[in-house]
Amino acid sequence: MARWEPGTAERMQQAALELFATRGFEQTTAAEIAAAVGLTERTFFRHFSDKREVLFHGQDQLLSCFLDGVAAAPADAPPMRVVEHALRSSADYFPDERRPRSRARQAVVDAVPALRERERHKLATIAEAIAAALRGRGVPEPAATLAAESGMTVFAIAFTRWLHEDERRSFAQVADWVLDELVGLTAGR
Amino acid sequence: MARWEPGTAERMQQAALELFATRGFEQTTAAEIAAAVGLTERTFFRHFSDKREVLFHGQDQLLSCFLDGVAAAPADAPPMRVVEHALRSSADYFPDERRPRSRARQAVVDAVPALRERERHKLATIAEAIAAALRGRGVPEPAATLAAESGMTVFAIAFTRWLHEDERRSFAQVADWVLDELVGLTAGR
């Protein structure tokens, strides 16, 4: 199963977060990020296509977590149960020790409109991949897209909540809670 | 209640759609759009801040439709019932006679990544406004954001379906159908 592991890219990411937080995203260069961990600009661009990408490295791993969860769901599981499996599996990407780093990253993303757009695009891409995986399991439309998009809505709300300063629950617990809220809301219509 | 009415901006929009469809979005200038309906570039920029905006004029009216629906829901309506009212009200913005024009517009938006991003941003803005209106009615978080985002998921899926060449149902009927699907999906978890 895909799981978060630090490496060269992660070290540059960590340095980038610190520089973005202190100097601002616009004011920080790729060369400065690389230099902060003893590397060259060339090494930076071997890992990231641009400065924006340094904040979205790991997106493929996160997507893999979701899709692993879809694949692990029983063949006869209804669509929202499959999405529940995907959400549980995405929690592997957000162990509690990662919370401070995720908070720092989100503060940078929230402050820059272009980064918020990139983030929305990222979530939309994951939703499309989950919908495709559901269709691959025989789920028709619009159920496949509805279930996938609802899953990403739950994910986004749970993620924001998980980052709250006073939130102590694990990401998996928060995601379960938000999913239950959604089920209650729609049942209560 | 906000309802679609053609005017100077609408005429330029119509001309823009035709030019974008035949020549492409990038290859069409604001001056050409204005000239096509006997107006000047200056008039164009009195109505739109840039060429992209010509495709998103009317966003405020659409938002008003949603919020009118929220306001018209009974005070004791549960959150997803309020969202249902908002969706029904948004259908006022999409009478059947508007379908060909909406199809032409969507084909342009789908073809240009920057326009797709702008579209996602538009839907996110409407979701935030509905969530704020729900909080104003006393709905707590995360229910307010969940209900609002779910409503916009239903809206986006219903809208895409409504634009299908072989779709004959009204927008209100399609939106009802997608909302029922969502309720069935979550109940079936």
Coordinates of C-alpha atoms in Angstrom, one line a residue:
Chain A
M1 CA 0.0 0.0 0.0
A2 CA 1.2 3.5 -0.8
R3 CA 2.5 5.2 2.3
W4 CA 4.3 8.5 3.0
E5 CA 8.1 8.2 3.0
P6 CA 10.5 11.1 3.2
G7 CA 13.2 11.5 0.5
T8 CA 15.0 14.1 -1.5
A9 CA 11.8 15.6 -2.8
E10 CA 10.3 15.6 0.6
R11 CA 13.3 17.4 2.1
M12 CA 13.0 20.1 -0.6
Q13 CA 9.2 20.3 0.2
Q14 CA 9.9 20.8 3.9
A15 CA 12.4 23.5 3.1
A16 CA 10.0 25.1 0.6
L17 CA 7.2 25.2 3.2
E18 CA 9.5 27.0 5.7
L19 CA 10.6 29.5 3.1
F20 CA 7.1 30.1 1.8
A21 CA 5.8 30.6 5.4
T22 CA 8.5 33.1 6.3
R23 CA 9.2 34.9 3.0
G24 CA 6.1 34.2 1.1
F25 CA 5.4 32.0 -1.9
E26 CA 6.1 34.6 -4.6
Q27 CA 9.4 35.8 -3.0
T28 CA 11.0 32.4 -2.8
T29 CA 13.0 30.9 -5.7
A30 CA 13.6 27.3 -6.6
A31 CA 17.3 27.8 -6.2
E32 CA 16.8 29.0 -2.6
I33 CA 14.7 26.0 -1.8
A34 CA 17.3 23.6 -3.2
A35 CA 20.2 25.5 -1.4
A36 CA 18.4 25.3 1.9
V37 CA 18.9 21.5 1.9
G38 CA 22.3 21.6 0.2
L39 CA 21.1 20.9 -3.3
T40 CA 21.3 22.7 -6.7
E41 CA 18.5 24.3 -8.7
R42 CA 19.1 21.6 -11.3
T43 CA 18.2 18.9 -8.8
F44 CA 15.1 20.9 -7.9
F45 CA 13.9 20.8 -11.5
R46 CA 14.6 17.1 -11.8
H47 CA 11.9 16.6 -9.1
F48 CA 9.5 19.4 -9.8
S49 CA 8.4 21.1 -13.1
D50 CA 7.9 24.4 -11.3
K51 CA 7.8 26.1 -7.9
R52 CA 4.0 25.4 -7.6
E53 CA 4.6 21.7 -8.0
V54 CA 6.7 21.5 -4.9
L55 CA 3.4 21.8 -2.9
F56 CA 1.7 19.1 -4.9
H57 CA 4.4 16.4 -4.9
G58 CA 2.8 13.3 -3.6
Q59 CA -0.4 13.7 -5.4
D60 CA 0.2 10.5 -7.3
Q61 CA 0.7 8.7 -4.0
L62 CA -2.5 10.1 -2.6
L63 CA -4.4 9.1 -5.7
S64 CA -2.9 5.6 -5.3
C65 CA -4.2 5.4 -1.7
F66 CA -7.7 6.2 -2.9
L67 CA -7.6 3.7 -5.8
D68 CA -6.1 1.0 -3.5
G69 CA -9.1 1.5 -1.3
V70 CA -11.5 1.1 -4.3
A71 CA -9.7 -2.0 -5.4
A72 CA -9.8 -3.5 -1.9
A73 CA -13.6 -3.1 -1.5
P74 CA -15.6 -6.3 -1.9
A75 CA -16.9 -6.9 -5.5
D76 CA -20.5 -6.6 -4.4
A77 CA -20.0 -3.5 -2.3
P78 CA -22.5 -0.7 -3.2
P79 CA -20.9 2.5 -4.6
M80 CA -20.8 4.6 -1.4
R81 CA -19.3 1.6 0.5
V82 CA -16.6 1.5 -2.1
V83 CA -16.0 5.2 -1.6
E84 CA -15.9 4.6 2.2
H85 CA -13.1 2.1 1.6
A86 CA -11.3 4.7 -0.6
L87 CA -11.6 7.4 2.1
R88 CA -10.3 4.9 4.8
S89 CA -7.3 4.1 2.5
S90 CA -6.6 7.8 1.9
A91 CA -6.1 8.2 5.6
D92 CA -2.9 6.1 5.3
Y93 CA -1.5 9.2 3.6
F94 CA -2.3 11.4 6.6
P95 CA -0.8 9.8 9.8
D96 CA -1.1 12.1 12.9
E97 CA 2.6 12.9 12.8
R98 CA 2.0 14.5 9.4
R99 CA -0.5 17.0 10.7
P100 CA 1.8 19.9 11.5
R101 CA 3.4 19.7 8.0
S102 CA -0.1 19.5 6.4
R103 CA -1.1 22.6 8.3
A104 CA 1.9 24.5 7.2
R105 CA 1.3 23.5 3.6
Q106 CA -2.4 24.4 3.7
A107 CA -1.6 27.9 5.1
V108 CA 0.6 28.5 2.0
V109 CA -2.0 27.1 -0.5
D110 CA -4.9 29.1 1.1
A111 CA -2.9 32.4 0.8
V112 CA -2.3 32.2 -3.0
P113 CA -5.3 32.0 -5.4
A114 CA -3.2 30.2 -8.1
L115 CA -2.4 27.5 -5.6
R116 CA -6.0 27.2 -4.5
E117 CA -7.0 26.6 -8.1
R118 CA -4.3 24.0 -8.5
E119 CA -5.7 22.3 -5.3
R120 CA -9.2 22.3 -6.7
H121 CA -7.9 20.8 -9.9
K122 CA -6.1 18.1 -7.9
L123 CA -9.3 17.1 -6.1
A124 CA -11.2 17.1 -9.4
T125 CA -8.6 14.8 -11.0
I126 CA -8.9 12.3 -8.1
A127 CA -12.7 12.4 -8.3
E128 CA -12.5 11.6 -12.0
A129 CA -10.2 8.7 -11.4
I130 CA -12.4 7.3 -8.6
A131 CA -15.5 7.6 -10.9
A132 CA -13.6 5.8 -13.7
A133 CA -12.7 3.0 -11.2
L134 CA -16.3 2.7 -10.1
R135 CA -17.5 2.5 -13.8
G136 CA -14.8 -0.2 -14.2
R137 CA -16.6 -2.1 -11.4
G138 CA -19.9 -1.8 -13.3
V139 CA -21.4 1.2 -11.5
P140 CA -23.5 3.2 -14.0
E141 CA -23.7 6.9 -14.4
P142 CA -24.7 9.2 -12.8
A143 CA -24.1 7.0 -9.7
A144 CA -20.3 6.6 -10.4
T145 CA -19.6 10.4 -10.7
L146 CA -22.0 11.2 -7.8
A147 CA -20.4 8.7 -5.4
A148 CA -16.9 9.8 -6.4
E149 CA -17.6 13.5 -6.1
S150 CA -19.4 13.0 -2.8
G151 CA -16.4 11.1 -1.6
M152 CA -14.1 14.0 -2.5
T153 CA -16.5 16.5 -0.8
V154 CA -16.3 14.4 2.3
F155 CA -12.5 14.2 1.9
A156 CA -12.1 18.0 1.5
I157 CA -14.3 18.9 4.5
A158 CA -12.7 16.2 6.7
F159 CA -9.2 17.4 5.7
T160 CA -10.0 21.0 6.6
R161 CA -11.4 19.8 9.9
W162 CA -8.4 17.5 10.6
L163 CA -6.1 20.6 10.3
H164 CA -8.0 22.6 12.9
E165 CA -5.7 23.5 15.8
D166 CA -8.0 21.8 18.4
E167 CA -8.8 18.7 16.4
R168 CA -7.5 15.6 18.1
R169 CA -9.2 12.8 16.1
S170 CA -7.2 10.9 13.4
F171 CA -8.0 11.7 9.8
A172 CA -9.8 8.3 9.4
Q173 CA -12.0 9.2 12.4
V174 CA -12.8 12.7 11.0
A175 CA -13.6 11.2 7.6
D176 CA -15.9 8.6 9.0
W177 CA -17.7 11.3 11.0
V178 CA -18.2 13.6 7.9
L179 CA -19.4 10.6 5.8
D180 CA -21.9 9.7 8.5
E181 CA -23.0 13.4 8.5
L182 CA -23.6 13.2 4.8
V183 CA -25.6 10.0 5.1
G184 CA -27.7 11.6 7.9
L185 CA -28.2 14.8 5.8
T186 CA -29.5 13.0 2.7
A187 CA -31.7 10.6 4.8
G188 CA -33.2 13.7 6.5
R189 CA -34.4 15.3 3.3
Chain B
M1 CA -37.2 36.2 -9.1
A2 CA -34.0 36.4 -11.2
R3 CA -34.7 35.2 -14.7
W4 CA -32.7 35.2 -17.9
E5 CA -33.3 38.2 -20.2
P6 CA -31.4 39.2 -23.3
G7 CA -29.7 42.6 -23.5
T8 CA -26.5 44.2 -24.8
A9 CA -24.3 41.8 -22.8
E10 CA -26.4 38.8 -24.0
R11 CA -26.1 39.9 -27.6
M12 CA -22.3 40.1 -27.3
Q13 CA -22.3 36.8 -25.5
Q14 CA -24.2 35.2 -28.4
A15 CA -21.8 36.7 -30.9
A16 CA -18.8 35.5 -28.8
L17 CA -20.1 32.0 -28.7
E18 CA -20.4 31.9 -32.5
L19 CA -16.9 33.3 -33.0
F20 CA -15.4 31.1 -30.4
A21 CA -17.0 28.0 -32.0
T22 CA -15.9 28.8 -35.5
R23 CA -12.5 30.5 -34.9
G24 CA -11.6 29.3 -31.5
F25 CA -11.4 31.1 -28.2
E26 CA -7.8 32.2 -28.4
Q27 CA -8.1 33.5 -31.9
T28 CA -11.1 35.8 -31.2
T29 CA -10.6 39.4 -30.0
A30 CA -12.9 41.5 -27.9
A31 CA -13.1 44.0 -30.7
E32 CA -14.3 41.3 -33.1
I33 CA -17.0 40.2 -30.7
A34 CA -18.3 43.8 -30.3
A35 CA -18.1 44.5 -34.0
A36 CA -20.2 41.4 -34.8
V37 CA -23.2 43.1 -33.1
G38 CA -22.4 46.6 -34.3
L39 CA -20.7 47.8 -31.1
T40 CA -17.2 49.0 -30.1
E41 CA -14.5 47.4 -28.1
R42 CA -15.0 50.1 -25.5
T43 CA -18.6 48.9 -25.1
F44 CA -17.4 45.4 -24.7
F45 CA -15.1 46.4 -21.8
R46 CA -17.9 48.3 -20.2
H47 CA -19.7 45.0 -19.8
F48 CA -16.8 42.5 -19.4
S49 CA -13.4 42.8 -17.6
D50 CA -11.8 40.4 -20.1
K51 CA -12.6 38.0 -22.9
R52 CA -13.0 35.1 -20.5
E53 CA -15.7 37.0 -18.6
V54 CA -18.0 37.0 -21.6
L55 CA -18.7 33.3 -21.0
F56 CA -19.4 33.9 -17.3
H57 CA -21.7 36.8 -17.5
G58 CA -24.9 35.9 -15.7
Q59 CA -23.1 34.2 -12.9
D60 CA -24.6 36.7 -10.4
Q61 CA -28.1 36.0 -11.7
L62 CA -27.5 32.3 -11.4
L63 CA -26.2 32.8 -7.8
S64 CA -29.4 34.8 -7.1
C65 CA -31.6 32.0 -8.3
F66 CA -29.9 29.6 -5.9
L67 CA -30.1 32.0 -3.0
D68 CA -33.8 32.9 -3.8
G69 CA -34.5 29.2 -3.5
V70 CA -32.7 29.0 -0.1
A71 CA -34.7 32.0 1.1
A72 CA -38.0 30.5 -0.1
A73 CA -37.5 27.2 1.8
P74 CA -39.7 26.9 4.9
A75 CA -37.8 27.9 8.1
D76 CA -37.9 24.4 9.5
A77 CA -36.8 22.6 6.3
P78 CA -33.8 20.3 6.9
P79 CA -30.6 21.3 5.1
M80 CA -31.0 19.0 2.1
R81 CA -34.6 20.1 1.6
V82 CA -33.3 23.7 1.5
V83 CA -30.7 22.6 -1.1
E84 CA -33.5 21.0 -3.1
H85 CA -35.4 24.3 -3.1
A86 CA -32.2 26.0 -4.3
L87 CA -31.7 23.5 -7.1
R88 CA -35.4 23.9 -8.2
S89 CA -34.9 27.7 -8.2
S90 CA -31.7 27.4 -10.3
A91 CA -33.7 25.7 -12.9
D92 CA -35.4 29.0 -13.6
Y93 CA -32.1 30.1 -15.1
F94 CA -32.2 27.2 -17.6
P95 CA -35.4 27.1 -19.5
D96 CA -35.6 24.6 -22.4
E97 CA -35.1 27.3 -25.0
R98 CA -31.8 28.1 -23.5
R99 CA -30.4 24.6 -24.0
P100 CA -28.8 25.1 -27.5
R101 CA -27.0 28.2 -26.3
S102 CA -25.8 26.4 -23.1
R103 CA -24.5 23.6 -25.2
A104 CA -22.5 25.9 -27.4
R105 CA -21.1 27.7 -24.4
Q106 CA -20.1 24.4 -22.7
A107 CA -18.3 23.2 -25.8
V108 CA -16.1 26.3 -25.7
V109 CA -15.5 26.0 -21.9
D110 CA -14.6 22.3 -22.1
A111 CA -12.0 23.0 -24.8
V112 CA -9.9 25.5 -22.9
P113 CA -8.3 24.5 -19.6
A114 CA -8.3 28.1 -18.2
L115 CA -12.0 28.3 -18.8
R116 CA -12.6 25.0 -17.1
E117 CA -10.7 26.3 -14.1
R118 CA -12.8 29.5 -14.1
E119 CA -16.0 27.3 -14.2
R120 CA -14.8 25.2 -11.3
H121 CA -14.1 28.4 -9.4
K122 CA -17.6 29.7 -10.2
L123 CA -19.3 26.6 -8.8
A124 CA -17.1 26.7 -5.7
T125 CA -18.1 30.3 -5.2
I126 CA -21.8 29.4 -5.4
A127 CA -21.3 26.5 -3.0
E128 CA -19.7 28.8 -0.5
A129 CA -22.6 31.3 -0.8
I130 CA -25.1 28.5 -0.2
A131 CA -23.2 27.2 2.8
A132 CA -23.1 30.8 4.3
A133 CA -26.9 31.1 3.7
L134 CA -27.4 27.7 5.4
R135 CA -25.3 28.8 8.4
G136 CA -27.4 32.0 8.5
R137 CA -30.5 29.7 8.9
G138 CA -28.8 28.1 11.9
V139 CA -27.3 25.0 10.2
P140 CA -24.1 24.0 11.9
E141 CA -20.8 22.8 10.3
P142 CA -20.0 20.5 8.7
A143 CA -23.6 20.0 7.7
A144 CA -23.9 23.5 6.0
T145 CA -20.8 23.0 3.7
L146 CA -21.7 19.3 3.1
A147 CA -25.2 20.1 2.0
A148 CA -24.1 23.0 -0.1
E149 CA -21.3 21.1 -1.8
S150 CA -23.5 18.1 -2.4
G151 CA -26.1 20.4 -4.0
M152 CA -23.4 21.8 -6.4
T153 CA -22.3 18.2 -7.2
V154 CA -25.9 17.4 -8.1
F155 CA -26.1 20.7 -10.1
A156 CA -22.9 20.0 -12.1
I157 CA -23.9 16.4 -12.9
A158 CA -27.5 17.4 -13.8
F159 CA -26.2 20.3 -16.0
T160 CA -23.9 18.0 -18.0
R161 CA -26.7 15.5 -18.4
W162 CA -29.2 18.3 -19.4
L163 CA -26.8 19.3 -22.2
H164 CA -26.7 15.8 -23.8
E165 CA -28.0 15.7 -27.3
D166 CA -30.6 13.1 -26.5
E167 CA -31.8 14.5 -23.2
R168 CA -35.4 15.7 -23.4
R169 CA -36.2 16.3 -19.7
S170 CA -36.3 19.8 -18.3
F171 CA -33.4 20.9 -16.1
A172 CA -35.6 20.8 -13.0
Q173 CA -36.5 17.2 -13.9
V174 CA -32.9 16.1 -14.4
A175 CA -31.8 17.8 -11.2
D176 CA -34.6 16.0 -9.2
W177 CA -33.5 12.7 -10.7
V178 CA -29.8 13.3 -9.8
L179 CA -30.7 14.4 -6.3
D180 CA -32.9 11.2 -5.8
E181 CA -29.9 9.2 -7.1
L182 CA -27.7 10.8 -4.4
V183 CA -30.2 10.0 -1.7
G184 CA -30.5 6.4 -2.9
L185 CA -26.7 6.0 -3.0
T186 CA -26.0 7.2 0.5
A187 CA -29.0 5.3 1.9
G188 CA -27.5 2.2 0.2
R189 CA -24.2 2.4 1.9

